[in-house]
Coordinates of C-alpha atoms and ligand atoms in Angstrom, one line a residue:
X479 CA 137.6 91.5 115.9
X480 CA 141.2 91.9 114.8
X481 CA 142.1 93.2 118.3
X482 CA 139.6 91.1 120.2
X483 CA 140.8 87.7 119.3
X484 CA 144.5 88.1 120.4
X485 CA 143.1 89.6 123.7
X486 CA 140.9 86.5 124.3
X487 CA 143.8 84.2 123.5
X488 CA 146.1 86.1 125.8
X489 CA 143.7 85.9 128.7
X490 CA 142.9 82.2 128.4
X491 CA 145.8 80.4 126.6
X492 CA 147.7 79.7 129.9
X493 CA 144.7 77.7 131.2
X494 CA 144.2 75.4 128.1
X495 CA 146.3 72.5 126.8
X496 CA 148.3 73.9 123.9
X497 CA 146.4 72.1 121.1
X498 CA 143.1 73.5 122.2
X499 CA 143.8 77.2 121.8
X500 CA 143.3 77.1 118.1
X501 CA 139.8 75.6 118.7
X502 CA 138.6 78.7 120.6
X503 CA 135.5 80.2 118.9
X504 CA 136.4 82.5 116.0
X505 CA 132.9 83.7 115.4
X506 CA 130.1 84.7 117.7
X507 CA 126.7 86.3 117.5
X508 CA 125.6 89.1 119.7
X509 CA 121.9 89.7 120.3
X510 CA 121.4 92.7 122.6
X511 CA 123.8 92.0 125.4
X512 CA 123.7 88.2 125.0
X513 CA 126.5 86.4 123.2
X514 CA 126.1 83.1 121.4
X515 CA 129.3 81.1 120.8
X516 CA 130.0 77.7 119.3
X517 CA 131.9 75.3 121.6
X518 CA 133.7 72.3 120.2
X519 CA 133.3 69.1 122.2
X520 CA 137.1 69.1 122.9
X521 CA 136.6 72.4 124.9
X522 CA 133.8 71.0 127.1
X523 CA 135.8 71.0 130.3
X524 CA 136.7 74.7 129.8
X525 CA 133.4 76.0 128.4
X526 CA 132.4 78.1 131.5
X527 CA 135.8 79.8 131.8
X528 CA 135.9 80.4 128.0
X529 CA 132.5 82.0 128.2
X530 CA 133.5 84.2 131.1
X531 CA 136.5 85.5 129.1
X532 CA 134.4 86.2 126.0
X533 CA 131.8 88.0 128.2
X534 CA 134.5 90.2 129.7
X535 CA 136.3 91.0 126.5
X536 CA 133.1 91.5 124.4
X537 CA 131.1 93.2 127.2
X538 CA 128.2 90.7 127.4
X539 CA 126.0 89.9 130.4
X540 CA 125.2 86.3 129.4
X541 CA 126.9 83.8 127.1
X542 CA 125.0 80.9 125.5
X543 CA 126.4 77.9 123.7
X544 CA 125.1 77.7 120.1
X545 CA 122.7 74.7 119.6
X546 CA 119.9 73.6 117.5
X547 CA 116.6 75.3 116.6
X548 CA 113.7 72.9 116.2
X549 CA 110.1 71.9 116.7
X550 CA 106.8 73.6 115.7
X551 CA 107.7 76.8 117.6
X552 CA 111.2 76.9 116.1
X553 CA 112.6 77.1 119.7
X554 CA 116.3 77.3 120.5
X555 CA 117.8 75.2 123.3
X556 CA 120.9 77.1 123.9
X557 CA 122.9 76.1 127.1
X558 CA 123.8 78.9 129.4
X559 CA 127.5 79.0 129.9
X560 CA 127.9 82.3 131.8
X561 CA 125.5 84.7 133.5
X562 CA 121.8 83.9 134.0
X563 CA 119.6 86.6 132.4
X564 CA 118.8 85.5 128.8
X565 CA 116.2 88.2 128.1
X566 CA 117.5 91.2 126.3
X567 CA 116.5 94.0 123.9
X568 CA 118.2 93.9 120.5
X569 CA 118.1 97.0 118.4
X570 CA 118.3 96.6 114.6
X571 CA 117.2 99.0 111.9
X572 CA 115.6 101.3 114.5
X573 CA 113.4 98.4 115.8
X574 CA 113.5 97.3 119.4
X575 CA 113.2 93.5 119.7
X576 CA 112.8 92.1 123.2
X577 CA 113.3 88.3 123.4
X578 CA 114.6 85.4 125.5
X579 CA 117.6 84.4 123.4
X580 CA 117.9 81.0 125.1
X581 CA 114.5 80.0 123.8
X582 CA 113.5 82.1 120.8
X583 CA 115.3 82.2 117.5
X584 CA 116.6 85.5 116.1
X585 CA 118.8 84.8 113.1
X586 CA 121.4 87.3 112.1
X587 CA 121.3 85.8 108.6
X588 CA 117.7 87.0 108.2
X589 CA 118.6 90.7 108.7
X590 CA 118.4 91.5 105.0
X591 CA 114.9 90.2 104.9
X592 CA 113.8 92.2 108.0
X593 CA 115.2 95.3 106.3
X594 CA 113.6 94.4 103.0
X595 CA 110.2 94.0 104.6
X596 CA 110.4 97.5 106.0
X597 CA 110.9 98.7 102.5
X598 CA 108.2 96.8 100.7
X599 CA 105.3 97.6 103.1
X600 CA 103.0 100.4 102.1
X601 CA 101.2 102.9 104.4
X602 CA 97.7 101.7 105.2
X603 CA 97.8 98.3 103.5
X604 CA 96.8 95.3 105.7
X605 CA 99.5 92.8 106.3
X606 CA 98.8 89.4 108.0
X607 CA 101.9 87.8 109.5
X608 CA 101.0 84.1 109.8
X609 CA 104.2 83.2 111.7
X610 CA 104.9 86.3 113.6
X611 CA 107.4 85.2 116.2
X612 CA 108.4 88.3 118.3
X613 CA 107.5 90.4 115.3
X614 CA 110.8 89.7 113.5
X615 CA 109.4 90.7 110.0
X616 CA 106.2 92.5 110.7
X617 CA 107.5 95.1 113.3
X618 CA 109.6 96.8 110.6
X619 CA 106.5 96.9 108.3
X620 CA 104.4 98.6 111.0
X621 CA 107.2 100.9 112.2
X622 CA 108.9 102.0 109.0
X623 CA 106.3 101.0 106.3
X624 CA 103.3 102.4 108.3
X625 CA 101.4 99.3 107.3
X626 CA 98.5 97.9 109.5
X627 CA 99.5 94.5 110.8
X628 CA 97.7 91.4 112.2
X629 CA 100.4 89.3 113.8
X630 CA 99.6 85.7 114.6
X631 CA 101.8 83.6 116.9
X632 CA 101.0 80.2 118.3
X633 CA 103.6 79.9 121.1
X634 CA 102.3 81.5 124.3
X635 CA 105.8 82.2 125.5
X636 CA 106.9 83.9 122.2
X637 CA 103.5 85.7 122.1
X638 CA 104.3 87.5 125.4
X639 CA 107.4 89.1 123.7
X640 CA 105.4 90.0 120.6
X641 CA 102.9 91.9 122.6
X642 CA 105.7 93.7 124.5
X643 CA 107.5 94.6 121.3
X644 CA 104.4 96.2 119.8
X645 CA 104.3 98.5 122.9
X646 CA 108.1 99.0 122.9
X647 CA 107.9 100.2 119.3
X648 CA 104.8 102.2 119.9
X649 CA 102.7 100.7 117.1
X650 CA 99.7 99.6 119.2
X651 CA 97.5 101.7 116.9
X652 CA 98.6 99.8 113.8
X653 CA 99.4 96.3 115.0
X654 CA 97.2 93.6 116.6
X655 CA 98.4 90.3 117.9
X656 CA 96.6 86.9 118.2
X657 CA 97.9 84.0 120.3
X658 CA 96.4 81.3 118.1
X659 CA 97.2 78.7 115.5
X660 CA 97.0 80.7 112.2
X661 CA 94.7 77.9 110.8
X662 CA 92.1 79.1 113.4
X663 CA 92.3 82.7 112.3
X664 CA 88.8 83.8 111.3
X665 CA 89.6 86.6 108.8
X666 CA 88.8 85.9 105.2
X667 CA 89.5 87.9 102.0
X668 CA 91.1 90.8 104.0
X669 CA 94.9 90.9 103.4
X670 CA 96.8 93.0 100.9
X671 CA 100.0 91.2 101.9
X672 CA 100.8 88.0 103.7
X673 CA 104.0 86.9 105.5
X674 CA 104.7 83.2 105.6
X675 CA 108.0 83.3 107.5
X676 CA 108.3 79.6 108.3
X677 CA 110.3 76.7 107.0
X678 CA 110.0 72.9 106.2
X679 CA 106.2 72.7 106.2
X680 CA 105.2 76.1 104.9
X681 CA 103.4 74.7 101.9
X682 CA 100.8 73.1 104.2
X683 CA 99.6 76.6 105.1
X684 CA 99.1 77.9 101.5
X685 CA 95.3 77.2 101.4
X686 CA 94.9 79.1 104.6
X687 CA 97.0 82.0 103.3
X688 CA 94.8 82.1 100.2
X689 CA 91.6 82.3 102.3
X690 CA 93.1 85.3 104.2
X691 CA 94.2 87.0 101.0
X692 CA 92.1 89.5 99.1
X693 CA 91.2 88.6 95.5
X694 CA 94.6 90.1 94.6
X695 CA 97.4 90.1 97.1
X696 CA 101.2 89.6 97.6
X697 CA 102.4 86.7 99.6
X698 CA 106.0 86.4 100.8
X699 CA 106.4 82.7 100.8
X700 CA 109.3 81.2 102.7
X701 CA 110.4 77.5 102.7
X702 CA 113.3 75.2 102.7
X703 CA 114.3 73.7 99.4
X704 CA 116.8 71.0 98.4
X705 CA 119.4 72.5 96.1
X706 CA 118.7 70.1 93.3
X707 CA 115.1 71.3 93.0
X708 CA 116.0 74.9 92.7
X709 CA 115.1 77.3 91.1
X710 CA 111.7 75.7 90.1
X711 CA 110.8 74.9 93.6
X712 CA 109.3 76.2 95.8
X713 CA 107.2 78.3 93.4
X714 CA 106.0 75.3 91.4
X715 CA 104.4 73.8 94.5
X716 CA 102.9 77.1 95.5
X717 CA 101.3 77.7 92.1
X718 CA 99.9 74.1 92.0
X719 CA 98.2 74.5 95.3
X720 CA 97.0 78.1 94.4
X721 CA 95.4 76.8 91.2
X722 CA 93.6 74.0 93.1
X723 CA 92.1 76.8 95.2
X724 CA 91.0 79.0 92.4
X725 CA 94.0 81.4 92.4
X726 CA 96.6 82.1 89.7
X727 CA 100.1 82.9 91.0
X728 CA 102.9 85.0 89.5
X729 CA 106.5 84.9 90.7
X730 CA 107.7 88.5 91.3
X731 CA 111.0 87.8 92.9
X732 CA 113.0 85.0 94.6
X733 CA 115.8 85.3 97.1
X734 CA 118.0 82.9 99.1
X735 CA 118.0 83.7 102.8
X736 CA 120.6 81.3 104.1
X737 CA 121.8 77.7 104.1
X738 CA 119.5 75.6 106.2
X739 CA 121.3 72.3 106.2
X740 CA 123.8 70.7 103.9
X741 CA 122.3 70.9 100.4
X742 CA 119.2 72.6 101.6
X743 CA 118.4 76.4 101.3
X744 CA 116.0 78.7 103.0
X745 CA 114.5 80.8 100.3
X746 CA 111.7 83.4 100.0
X747 CA 109.5 83.9 96.9
X748 CA 107.4 87.0 96.5
X749 CA 104.2 85.8 94.8
X750 CA 101.3 87.9 93.4
X751 CA 98.1 85.9 93.7
X752 CA 94.8 86.7 92.0
X753 CA 91.4 85.0 91.8
X754 CA 90.8 83.2 88.5
Ligands
SAM989 N1 108.6 85.0 110.7 C1 109.7 85.3 111.5 C2 111.0 85.2 110.6 O1 110.9 84.7 109.5 O2 112.1 85.7 111.1 C3 109.8 84.4 112.7 C4 110.0 83.0 112.3 S1 109.8 81.8 113.6 C5 110.9 80.7 112.9 C6 108.2 81.1 113.2 C7 107.2 81.4 114.3 O3 105.9 80.8 113.8 C8 107.5 80.7 115.6 O4 107.5 81.7 116.6 C9 106.4 79.7 115.8 O5 106.0 79.5 117.1 C10 105.3 80.2 114.9 N2 104.3 79.2 114.5 C11 104.5 78.0 114.1 N3 103.4 77.4 113.6 C12 102.4 78.3 113.8 C13 101.0 78.3 113.5 N4 100.4 77.2 113.0 N5 100.3 79.4 113.7 C14 100.9 80.5 114.2 N6 102.2 80.6 114.5 C15 103.0 79.5 114.3

């Protein structure tokens, strides 16, 4: 980046009013050969040309403008600034993730968690991923951890990529995908380990997770928490709901994934649950 930034500035500064040069994006995210850059409102009239220059200097086929992630399916709504093909294959930790970057979230800040999940999975155990996305967390468990995985994804669009990724990573023998709402998943008392990689309303899914869990299981419970409630939350809520459903819960580990909003953090708690 030390050499890239002066190069970008050199290419474009003559085309921008002087005061705007310092507003050029200083950070970007690359997913496969797609680039995501933040564009300040002041740069609106120049956004396409800026994107073209970033694409050229950084060698990307498509450039998107960073935007919001929202809704039940956690979809992105990134505006295309340059190029037109937003589908790419991103390689991370030996895993091939195919996705449409303009519509499906892939957070660079979650990389540690994707790597960690590859390490915690054990050969032969049954993992149920209740919010699979494109296989963000569960592909590493099947590929590196040799775990068996049931991956549940509600969005039909995201599901298509999940199925492709299972094939791309050659784990068809260990990984099965369902395009349903996880609350409609029929399996009971089957999982050694459950992934709850979701935010904001994850606690609503705890009773379903417990019904999928074996009498003893590990649950990786993600949620978003206001800073003032940490570190007791979100484990306290989890344990209360577990007790109402006949399970005891023990906190094994807690990690902060990233800042979600001002004063709100995305955290993951590893919980061991067992039938009382
Ligand atoms: N778990 C991955 C991670 O943490 O990186 C992917 C997270 S992504 C934000 C959550 C996914 O859960 C989305 O693809 C969304 O469509 C899916 N989802 C949301 N509600 C669901 C439900 N009730 N049943 C199954 N999938 C659901």
